[in-house]
Short mmCIF file of C-alpha atoms (C1' of nucleotides) in Angstrom, two decimals:
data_model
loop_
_atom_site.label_atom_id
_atom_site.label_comp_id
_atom_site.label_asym_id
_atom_site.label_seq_id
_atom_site.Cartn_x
_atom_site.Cartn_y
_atom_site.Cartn_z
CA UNK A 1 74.51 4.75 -20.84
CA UNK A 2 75.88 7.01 -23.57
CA UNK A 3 76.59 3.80 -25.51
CA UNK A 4 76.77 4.76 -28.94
CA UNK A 5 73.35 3.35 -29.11
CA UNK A 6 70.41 4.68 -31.24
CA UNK A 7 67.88 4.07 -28.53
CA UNK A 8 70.09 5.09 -25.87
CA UNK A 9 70.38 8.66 -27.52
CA UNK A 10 66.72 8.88 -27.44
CA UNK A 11 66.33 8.07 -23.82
CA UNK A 12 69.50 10.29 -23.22
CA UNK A 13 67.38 13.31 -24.93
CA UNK A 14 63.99 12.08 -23.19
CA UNK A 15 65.08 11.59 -19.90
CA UNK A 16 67.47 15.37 -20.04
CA UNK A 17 64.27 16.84 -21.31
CA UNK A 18 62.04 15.66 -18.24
CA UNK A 19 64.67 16.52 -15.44
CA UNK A 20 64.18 19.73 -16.53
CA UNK A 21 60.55 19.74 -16.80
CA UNK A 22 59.98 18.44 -13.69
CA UNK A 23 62.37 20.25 -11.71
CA UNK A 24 60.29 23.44 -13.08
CA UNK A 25 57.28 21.95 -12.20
CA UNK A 26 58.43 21.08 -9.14
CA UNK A 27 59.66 24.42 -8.44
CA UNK A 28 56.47 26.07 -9.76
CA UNK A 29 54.65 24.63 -7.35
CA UNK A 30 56.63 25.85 -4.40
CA UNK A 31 56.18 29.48 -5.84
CA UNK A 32 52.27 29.47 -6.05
CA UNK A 33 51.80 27.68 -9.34
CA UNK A 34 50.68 24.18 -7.62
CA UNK A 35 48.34 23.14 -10.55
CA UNK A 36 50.58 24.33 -13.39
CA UNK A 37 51.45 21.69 -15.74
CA UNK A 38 54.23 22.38 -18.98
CA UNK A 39 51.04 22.55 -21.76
CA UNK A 40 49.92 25.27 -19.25
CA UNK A 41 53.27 27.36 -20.02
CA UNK A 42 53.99 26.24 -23.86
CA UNK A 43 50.13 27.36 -24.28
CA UNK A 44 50.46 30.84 -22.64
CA UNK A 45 53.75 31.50 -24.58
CA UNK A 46 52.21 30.92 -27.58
CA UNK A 47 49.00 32.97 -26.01
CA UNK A 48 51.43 36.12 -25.58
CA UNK A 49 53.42 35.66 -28.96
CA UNK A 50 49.95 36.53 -30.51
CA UNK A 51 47.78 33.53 -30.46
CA UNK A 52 44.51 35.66 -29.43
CA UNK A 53 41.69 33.13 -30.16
CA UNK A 54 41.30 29.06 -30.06
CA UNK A 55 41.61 28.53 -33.48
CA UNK A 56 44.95 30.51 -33.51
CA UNK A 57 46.16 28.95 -30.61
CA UNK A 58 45.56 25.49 -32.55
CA UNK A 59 47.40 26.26 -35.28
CA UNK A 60 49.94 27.68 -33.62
CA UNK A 61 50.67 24.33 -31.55
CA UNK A 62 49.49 22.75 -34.06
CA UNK A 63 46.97 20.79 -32.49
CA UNK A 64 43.16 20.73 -33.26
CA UNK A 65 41.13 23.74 -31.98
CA UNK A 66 39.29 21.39 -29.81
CA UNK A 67 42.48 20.44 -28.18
CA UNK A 68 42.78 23.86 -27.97
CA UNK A 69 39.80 24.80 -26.75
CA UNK A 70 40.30 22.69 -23.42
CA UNK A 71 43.51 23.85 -23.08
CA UNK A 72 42.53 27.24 -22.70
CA UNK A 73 39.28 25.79 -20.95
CA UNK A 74 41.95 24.54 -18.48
CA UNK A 75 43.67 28.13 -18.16
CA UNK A 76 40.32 30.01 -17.80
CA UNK A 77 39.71 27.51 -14.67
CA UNK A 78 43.02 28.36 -13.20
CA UNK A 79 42.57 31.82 -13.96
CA UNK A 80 45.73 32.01 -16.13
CA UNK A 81 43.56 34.05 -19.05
CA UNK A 82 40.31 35.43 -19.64
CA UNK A 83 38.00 35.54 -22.61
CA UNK A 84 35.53 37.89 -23.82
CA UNK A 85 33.83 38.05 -27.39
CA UNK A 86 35.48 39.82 -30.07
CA UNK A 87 32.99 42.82 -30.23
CA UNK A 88 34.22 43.05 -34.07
CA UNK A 89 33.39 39.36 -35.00
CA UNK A 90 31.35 37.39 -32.38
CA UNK A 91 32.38 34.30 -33.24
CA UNK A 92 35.80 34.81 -31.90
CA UNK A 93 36.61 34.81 -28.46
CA UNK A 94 39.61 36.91 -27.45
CA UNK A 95 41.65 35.37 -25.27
CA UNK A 96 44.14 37.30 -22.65
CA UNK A 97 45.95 36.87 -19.86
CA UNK A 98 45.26 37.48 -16.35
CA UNK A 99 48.64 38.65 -13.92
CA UNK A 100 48.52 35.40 -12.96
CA UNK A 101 49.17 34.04 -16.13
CA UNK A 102 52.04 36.67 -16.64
CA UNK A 103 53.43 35.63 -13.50
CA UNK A 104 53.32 32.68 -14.12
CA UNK A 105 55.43 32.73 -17.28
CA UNK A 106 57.83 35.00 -15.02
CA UNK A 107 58.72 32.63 -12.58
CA UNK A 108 58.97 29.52 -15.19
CA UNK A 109 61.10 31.97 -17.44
CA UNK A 110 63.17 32.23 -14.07
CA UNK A 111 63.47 29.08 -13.24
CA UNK A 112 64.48 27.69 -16.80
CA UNK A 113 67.24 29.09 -17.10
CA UNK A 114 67.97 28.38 -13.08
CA UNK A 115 68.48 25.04 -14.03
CA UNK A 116 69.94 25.45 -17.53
CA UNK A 117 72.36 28.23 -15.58
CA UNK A 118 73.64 25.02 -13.06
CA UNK A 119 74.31 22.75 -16.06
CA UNK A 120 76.05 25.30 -17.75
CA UNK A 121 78.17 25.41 -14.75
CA UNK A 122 78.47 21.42 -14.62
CA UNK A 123 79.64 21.75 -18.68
CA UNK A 124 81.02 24.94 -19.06
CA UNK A 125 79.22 27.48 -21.39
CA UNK A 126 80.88 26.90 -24.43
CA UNK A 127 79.71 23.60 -24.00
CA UNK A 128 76.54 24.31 -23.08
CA UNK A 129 75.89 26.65 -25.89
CA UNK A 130 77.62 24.08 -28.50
CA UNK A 131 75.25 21.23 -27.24
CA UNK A 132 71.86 23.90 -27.63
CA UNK A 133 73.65 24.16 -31.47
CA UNK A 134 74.07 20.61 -32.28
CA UNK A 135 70.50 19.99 -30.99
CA UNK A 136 69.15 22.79 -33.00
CA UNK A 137 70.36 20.92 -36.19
CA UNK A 138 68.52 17.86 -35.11
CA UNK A 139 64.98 20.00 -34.63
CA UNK A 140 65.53 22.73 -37.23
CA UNK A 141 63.73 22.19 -40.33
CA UNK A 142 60.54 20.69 -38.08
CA UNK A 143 58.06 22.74 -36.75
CA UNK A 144 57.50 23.32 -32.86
CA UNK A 145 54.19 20.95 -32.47
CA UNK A 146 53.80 19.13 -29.40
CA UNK A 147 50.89 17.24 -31.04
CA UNK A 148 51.65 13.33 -30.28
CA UNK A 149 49.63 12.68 -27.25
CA UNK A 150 50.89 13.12 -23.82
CA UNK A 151 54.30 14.32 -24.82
CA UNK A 152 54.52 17.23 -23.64
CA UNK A 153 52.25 16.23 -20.64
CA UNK A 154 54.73 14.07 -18.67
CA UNK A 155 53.43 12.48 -15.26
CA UNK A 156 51.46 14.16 -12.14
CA UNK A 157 54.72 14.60 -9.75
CA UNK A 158 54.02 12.94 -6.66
CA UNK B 1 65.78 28.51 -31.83
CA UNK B 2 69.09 27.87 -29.75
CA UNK B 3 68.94 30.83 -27.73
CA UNK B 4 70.26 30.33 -24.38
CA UNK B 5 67.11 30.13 -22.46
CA UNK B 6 66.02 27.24 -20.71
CA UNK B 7 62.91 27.09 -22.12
CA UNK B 8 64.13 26.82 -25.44
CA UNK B 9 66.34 24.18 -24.40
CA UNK B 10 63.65 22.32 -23.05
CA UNK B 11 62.19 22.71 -26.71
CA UNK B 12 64.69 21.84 -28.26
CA UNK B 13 65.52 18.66 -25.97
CA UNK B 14 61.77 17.51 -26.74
CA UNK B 15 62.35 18.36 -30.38
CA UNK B 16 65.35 16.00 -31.10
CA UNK B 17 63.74 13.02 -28.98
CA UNK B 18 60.13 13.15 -31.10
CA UNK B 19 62.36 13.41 -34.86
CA UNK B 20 64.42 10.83 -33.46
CA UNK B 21 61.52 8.69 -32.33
CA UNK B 22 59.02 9.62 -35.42
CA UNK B 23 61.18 8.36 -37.55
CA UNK B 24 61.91 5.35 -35.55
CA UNK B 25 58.36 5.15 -35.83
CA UNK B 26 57.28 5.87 -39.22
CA UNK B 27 60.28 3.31 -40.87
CA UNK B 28 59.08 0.74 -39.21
CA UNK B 29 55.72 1.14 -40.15
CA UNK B 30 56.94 0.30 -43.41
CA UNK B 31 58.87 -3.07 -42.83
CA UNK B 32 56.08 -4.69 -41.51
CA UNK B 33 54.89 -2.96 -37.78
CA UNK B 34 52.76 -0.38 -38.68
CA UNK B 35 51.24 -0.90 -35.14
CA UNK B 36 54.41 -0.05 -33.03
CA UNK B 37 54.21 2.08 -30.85
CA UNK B 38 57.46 3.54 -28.72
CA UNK B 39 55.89 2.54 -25.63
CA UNK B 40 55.62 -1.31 -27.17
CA UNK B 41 59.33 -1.21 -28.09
CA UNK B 42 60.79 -0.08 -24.51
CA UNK B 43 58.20 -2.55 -22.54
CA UNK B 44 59.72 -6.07 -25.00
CA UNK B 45 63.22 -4.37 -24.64
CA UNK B 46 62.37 -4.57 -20.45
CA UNK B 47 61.25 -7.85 -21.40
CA UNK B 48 63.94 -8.69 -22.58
CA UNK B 49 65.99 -7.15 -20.30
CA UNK B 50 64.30 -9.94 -17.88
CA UNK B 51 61.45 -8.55 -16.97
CA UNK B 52 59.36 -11.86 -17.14
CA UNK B 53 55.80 -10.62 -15.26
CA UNK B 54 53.41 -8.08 -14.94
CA UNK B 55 54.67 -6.54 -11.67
CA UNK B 56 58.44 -7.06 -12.54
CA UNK B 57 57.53 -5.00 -15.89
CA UNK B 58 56.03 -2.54 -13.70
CA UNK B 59 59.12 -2.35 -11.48
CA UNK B 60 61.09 -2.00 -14.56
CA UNK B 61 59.45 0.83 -16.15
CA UNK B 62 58.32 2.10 -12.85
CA UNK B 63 54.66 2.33 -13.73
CA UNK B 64 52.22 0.62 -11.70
CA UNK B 65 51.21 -2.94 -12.40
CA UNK B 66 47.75 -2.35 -13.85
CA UNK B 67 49.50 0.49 -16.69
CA UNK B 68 51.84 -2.75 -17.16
CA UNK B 69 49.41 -4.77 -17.66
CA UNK B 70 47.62 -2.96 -20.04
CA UNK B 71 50.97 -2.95 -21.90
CA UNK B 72 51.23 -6.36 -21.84
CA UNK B 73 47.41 -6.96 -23.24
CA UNK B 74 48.41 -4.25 -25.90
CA UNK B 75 51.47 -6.50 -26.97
CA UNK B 76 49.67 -9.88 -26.97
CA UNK B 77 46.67 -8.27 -29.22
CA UNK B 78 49.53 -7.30 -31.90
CA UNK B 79 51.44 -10.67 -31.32
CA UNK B 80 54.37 -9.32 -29.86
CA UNK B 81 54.50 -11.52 -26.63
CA UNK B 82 52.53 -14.43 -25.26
CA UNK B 83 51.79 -14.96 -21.53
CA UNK B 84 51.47 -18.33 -19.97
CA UNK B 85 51.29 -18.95 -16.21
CA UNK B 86 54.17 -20.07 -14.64
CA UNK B 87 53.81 -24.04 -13.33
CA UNK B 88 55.71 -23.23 -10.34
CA UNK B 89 53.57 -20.01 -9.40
CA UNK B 90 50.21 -19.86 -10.76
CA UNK B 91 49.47 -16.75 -9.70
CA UNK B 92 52.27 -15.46 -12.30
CA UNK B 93 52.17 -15.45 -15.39
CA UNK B 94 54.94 -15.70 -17.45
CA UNK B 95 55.74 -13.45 -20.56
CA UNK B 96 57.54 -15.21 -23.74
CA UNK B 97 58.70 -12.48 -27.08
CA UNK B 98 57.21 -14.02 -29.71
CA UNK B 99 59.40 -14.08 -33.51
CA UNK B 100 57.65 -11.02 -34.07
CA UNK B 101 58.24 -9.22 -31.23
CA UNK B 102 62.08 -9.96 -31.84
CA UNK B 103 61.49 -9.01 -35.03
CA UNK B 104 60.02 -5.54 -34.16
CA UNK B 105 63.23 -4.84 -31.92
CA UNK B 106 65.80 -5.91 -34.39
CA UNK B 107 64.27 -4.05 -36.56
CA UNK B 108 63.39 -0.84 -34.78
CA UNK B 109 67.48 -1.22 -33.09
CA UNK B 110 68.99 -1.50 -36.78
CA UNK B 111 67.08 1.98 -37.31
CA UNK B 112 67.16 3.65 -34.53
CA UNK B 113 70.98 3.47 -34.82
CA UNK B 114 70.72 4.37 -38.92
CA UNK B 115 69.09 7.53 -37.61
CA UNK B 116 71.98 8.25 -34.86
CA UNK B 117 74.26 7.15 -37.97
CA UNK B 118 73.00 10.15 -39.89
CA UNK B 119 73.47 12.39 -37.30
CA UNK B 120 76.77 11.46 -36.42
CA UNK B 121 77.63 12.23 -40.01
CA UNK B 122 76.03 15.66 -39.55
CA UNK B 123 77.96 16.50 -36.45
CA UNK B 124 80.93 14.53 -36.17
CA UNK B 125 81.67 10.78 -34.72
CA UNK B 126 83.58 12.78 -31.65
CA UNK B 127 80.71 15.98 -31.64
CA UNK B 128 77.93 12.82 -31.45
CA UNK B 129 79.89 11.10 -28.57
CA UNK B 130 80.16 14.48 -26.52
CA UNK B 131 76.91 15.49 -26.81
CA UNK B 132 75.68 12.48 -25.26
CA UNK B 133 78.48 12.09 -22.84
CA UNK B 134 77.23 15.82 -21.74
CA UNK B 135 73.58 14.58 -21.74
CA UNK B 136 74.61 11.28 -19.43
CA UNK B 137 75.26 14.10 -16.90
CA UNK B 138 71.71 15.46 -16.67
CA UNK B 139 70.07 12.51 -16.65
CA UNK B 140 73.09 10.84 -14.24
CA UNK B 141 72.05 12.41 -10.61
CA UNK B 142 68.35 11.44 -11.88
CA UNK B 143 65.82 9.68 -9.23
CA UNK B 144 64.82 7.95 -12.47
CA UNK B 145 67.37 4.83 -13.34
CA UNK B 146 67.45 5.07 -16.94
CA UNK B 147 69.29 1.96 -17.09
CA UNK B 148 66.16 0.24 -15.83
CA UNK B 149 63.97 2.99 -18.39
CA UNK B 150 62.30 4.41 -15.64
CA UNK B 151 61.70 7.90 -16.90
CA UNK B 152 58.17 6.78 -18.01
CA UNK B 153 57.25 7.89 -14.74
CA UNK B 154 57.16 9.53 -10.99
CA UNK B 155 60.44 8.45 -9.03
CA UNK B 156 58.34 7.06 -5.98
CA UNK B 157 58.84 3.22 -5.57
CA UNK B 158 55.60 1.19 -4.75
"C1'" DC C 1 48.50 -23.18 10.18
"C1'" DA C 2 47.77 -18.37 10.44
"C1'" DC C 3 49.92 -14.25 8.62
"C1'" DT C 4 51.92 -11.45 5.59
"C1'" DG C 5 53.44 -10.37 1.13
"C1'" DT C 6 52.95 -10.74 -3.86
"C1'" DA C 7 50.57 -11.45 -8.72
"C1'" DG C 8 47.07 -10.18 -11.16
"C1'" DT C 9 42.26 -8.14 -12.20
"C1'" DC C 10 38.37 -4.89 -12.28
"C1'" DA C 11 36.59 -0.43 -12.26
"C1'" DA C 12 36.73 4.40 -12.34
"C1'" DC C 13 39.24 8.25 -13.46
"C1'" DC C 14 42.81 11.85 -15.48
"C1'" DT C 15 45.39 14.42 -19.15
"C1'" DG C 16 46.07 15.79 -23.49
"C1'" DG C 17 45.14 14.82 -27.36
"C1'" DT C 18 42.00 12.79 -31.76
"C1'" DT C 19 37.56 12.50 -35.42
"C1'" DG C 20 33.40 13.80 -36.86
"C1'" DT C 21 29.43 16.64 -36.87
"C1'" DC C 22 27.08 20.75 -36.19
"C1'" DT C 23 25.61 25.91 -35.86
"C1'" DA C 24 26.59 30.65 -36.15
"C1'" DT C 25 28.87 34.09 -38.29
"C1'" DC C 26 32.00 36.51 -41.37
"C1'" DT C 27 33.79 37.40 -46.22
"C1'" DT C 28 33.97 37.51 -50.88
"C1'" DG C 29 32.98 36.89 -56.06
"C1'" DG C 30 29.60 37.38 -59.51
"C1'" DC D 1 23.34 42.54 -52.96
"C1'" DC D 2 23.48 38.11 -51.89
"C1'" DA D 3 24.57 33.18 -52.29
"C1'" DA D 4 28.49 30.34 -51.56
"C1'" DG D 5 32.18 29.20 -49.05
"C1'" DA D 6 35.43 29.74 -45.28
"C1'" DT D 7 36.04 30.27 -40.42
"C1'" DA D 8 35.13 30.18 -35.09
"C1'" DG D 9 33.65 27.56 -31.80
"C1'" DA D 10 31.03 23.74 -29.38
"C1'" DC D 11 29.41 18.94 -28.48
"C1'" DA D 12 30.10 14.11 -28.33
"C1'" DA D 13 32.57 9.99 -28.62
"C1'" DC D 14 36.88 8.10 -28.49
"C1'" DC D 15 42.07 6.83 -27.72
"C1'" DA D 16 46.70 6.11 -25.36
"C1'" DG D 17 48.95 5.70 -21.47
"C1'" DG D 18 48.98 6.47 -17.35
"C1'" DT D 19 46.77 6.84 -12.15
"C1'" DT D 20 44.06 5.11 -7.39
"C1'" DG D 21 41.69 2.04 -4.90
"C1'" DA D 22 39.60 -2.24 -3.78
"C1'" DC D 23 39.71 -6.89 -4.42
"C1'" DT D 24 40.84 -12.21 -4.99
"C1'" DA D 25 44.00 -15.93 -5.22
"C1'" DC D 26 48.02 -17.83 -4.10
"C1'" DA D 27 52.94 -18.38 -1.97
"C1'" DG D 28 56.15 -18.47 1.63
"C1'" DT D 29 57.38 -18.15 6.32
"C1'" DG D 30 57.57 -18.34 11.81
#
DNA sequence: CACTGTAGTCAACCTGGTTGTCTATCTTGG
DNA sequence: CCAAGATAGACAACCAGGTTGACTACAGTG
């Protein structure tokens, strides 16, 4: 499979990137996070590195603030963050999040690097960390947007 | 970016497949498929493959038949394929890649490996080969049979 | 020949996005 | 001080690429 191929390499990158996701899905769910889903944790990172309103949240993922609107829609119903009016400028509505939301950033922190500590142990750190380096030169210069539809999303485990 | 936590590494993981892919995307846009979409390319590579019907598609990708189908509707309306029921089963119907649709995946295979090309001269021939020797071995113990692309999806059969 | 399995279709729905349009509210330059 | 413009958010319609579920038509077999 790692046949020198052009396509192959992107189903080699796709396909690592999902058995991850899923497994922390997976996992998620078996730790009291049954309806999280991997926009759920990218959005609340980006919630807690200072994205305090929709619009900021949008261009932070750089996605449209309607997207991001029903993202946080979808956190408010799952009780992952709260929002109240900006007293200072009504417009806004200041978004933060609930323990929930903080614990569930915990455990998926946690069980990340689970599973990126067991294939560091199947390629040895060095390897690991060399691999995280080359990939880094393939993503640098672009901006962390998850904006093509459904990519991050993945498929409802079953 | 590269900073030893799984997270990132999911990030980054996601990152290299959507350059790789965007690019893949956006070059062929200019030699003449401005309507290809990655999901088009893997279903006539299945095709290909052998993949001949609706439901062996679905097999295939491991979607179910109807999400083939609607692949399969997608890639007549552009020209890529024709259908034609089969004499000897006329419940099936039989798909045929048209010169276009051999086109698109001559085309989108010579770039997809000018891409890998230029990364191999970023990193190294050997660097290029290990990397995706080392990413063989998360996707290897996989439910999903990459060989047979089905990360699309769930790993249930149906 | 009846039964079971398979091919394909229709319809409704889901997720995570997109445009486009609109109002309400801040902010700033003259 | 205020009109003009920028910004925050909401509503509606839509799209891609999937999902379930229910269904018909046909094929193959005991």
């Amino acid at each position: 499979m790692s046949s020198r191929s052009g396509a192959d390499l992107a189903l080699l990158l796709l396909g690592s990137y999902r058995n991850l996701v899923d497994e922390v899905v997976r996992e998620l769910a078996t730790r009291g996070y049954p309806d999280a889903r991997p926009s759920h944790e990218y959005a609340i990172r980006a919630i807690r590195a200072g994205a305090d309103s929709a619009s900021d949240l949008a261009r932070r993922l750089a996605i449209t603030k309607q997207a991001a609107a029903k993202t946080i829609a979808a956190l408010v119903e799952r009780g992952y963050v709260t929002t109240e009016t900006d007293p200072a400028d009504i417009r806004r509505k200041n978004i933060r999040i609930t323990d929930h939301g903080i614990g569930l950033i915990t455990e998926s922190t946690a069980i990340f690097d689970e599973v990126r500590a067991r294939w560091e142990v199947r390629l040895g750190a060095a390897e690991l960390a060399e691999l995280e380096r080359q990939l880094a030169q393939f993503v640098g210069d672009s901006p962390i947007n998850l904006d093509a539809p459904g990519w991050a999303a993945g498929q409802e485990l079953r």
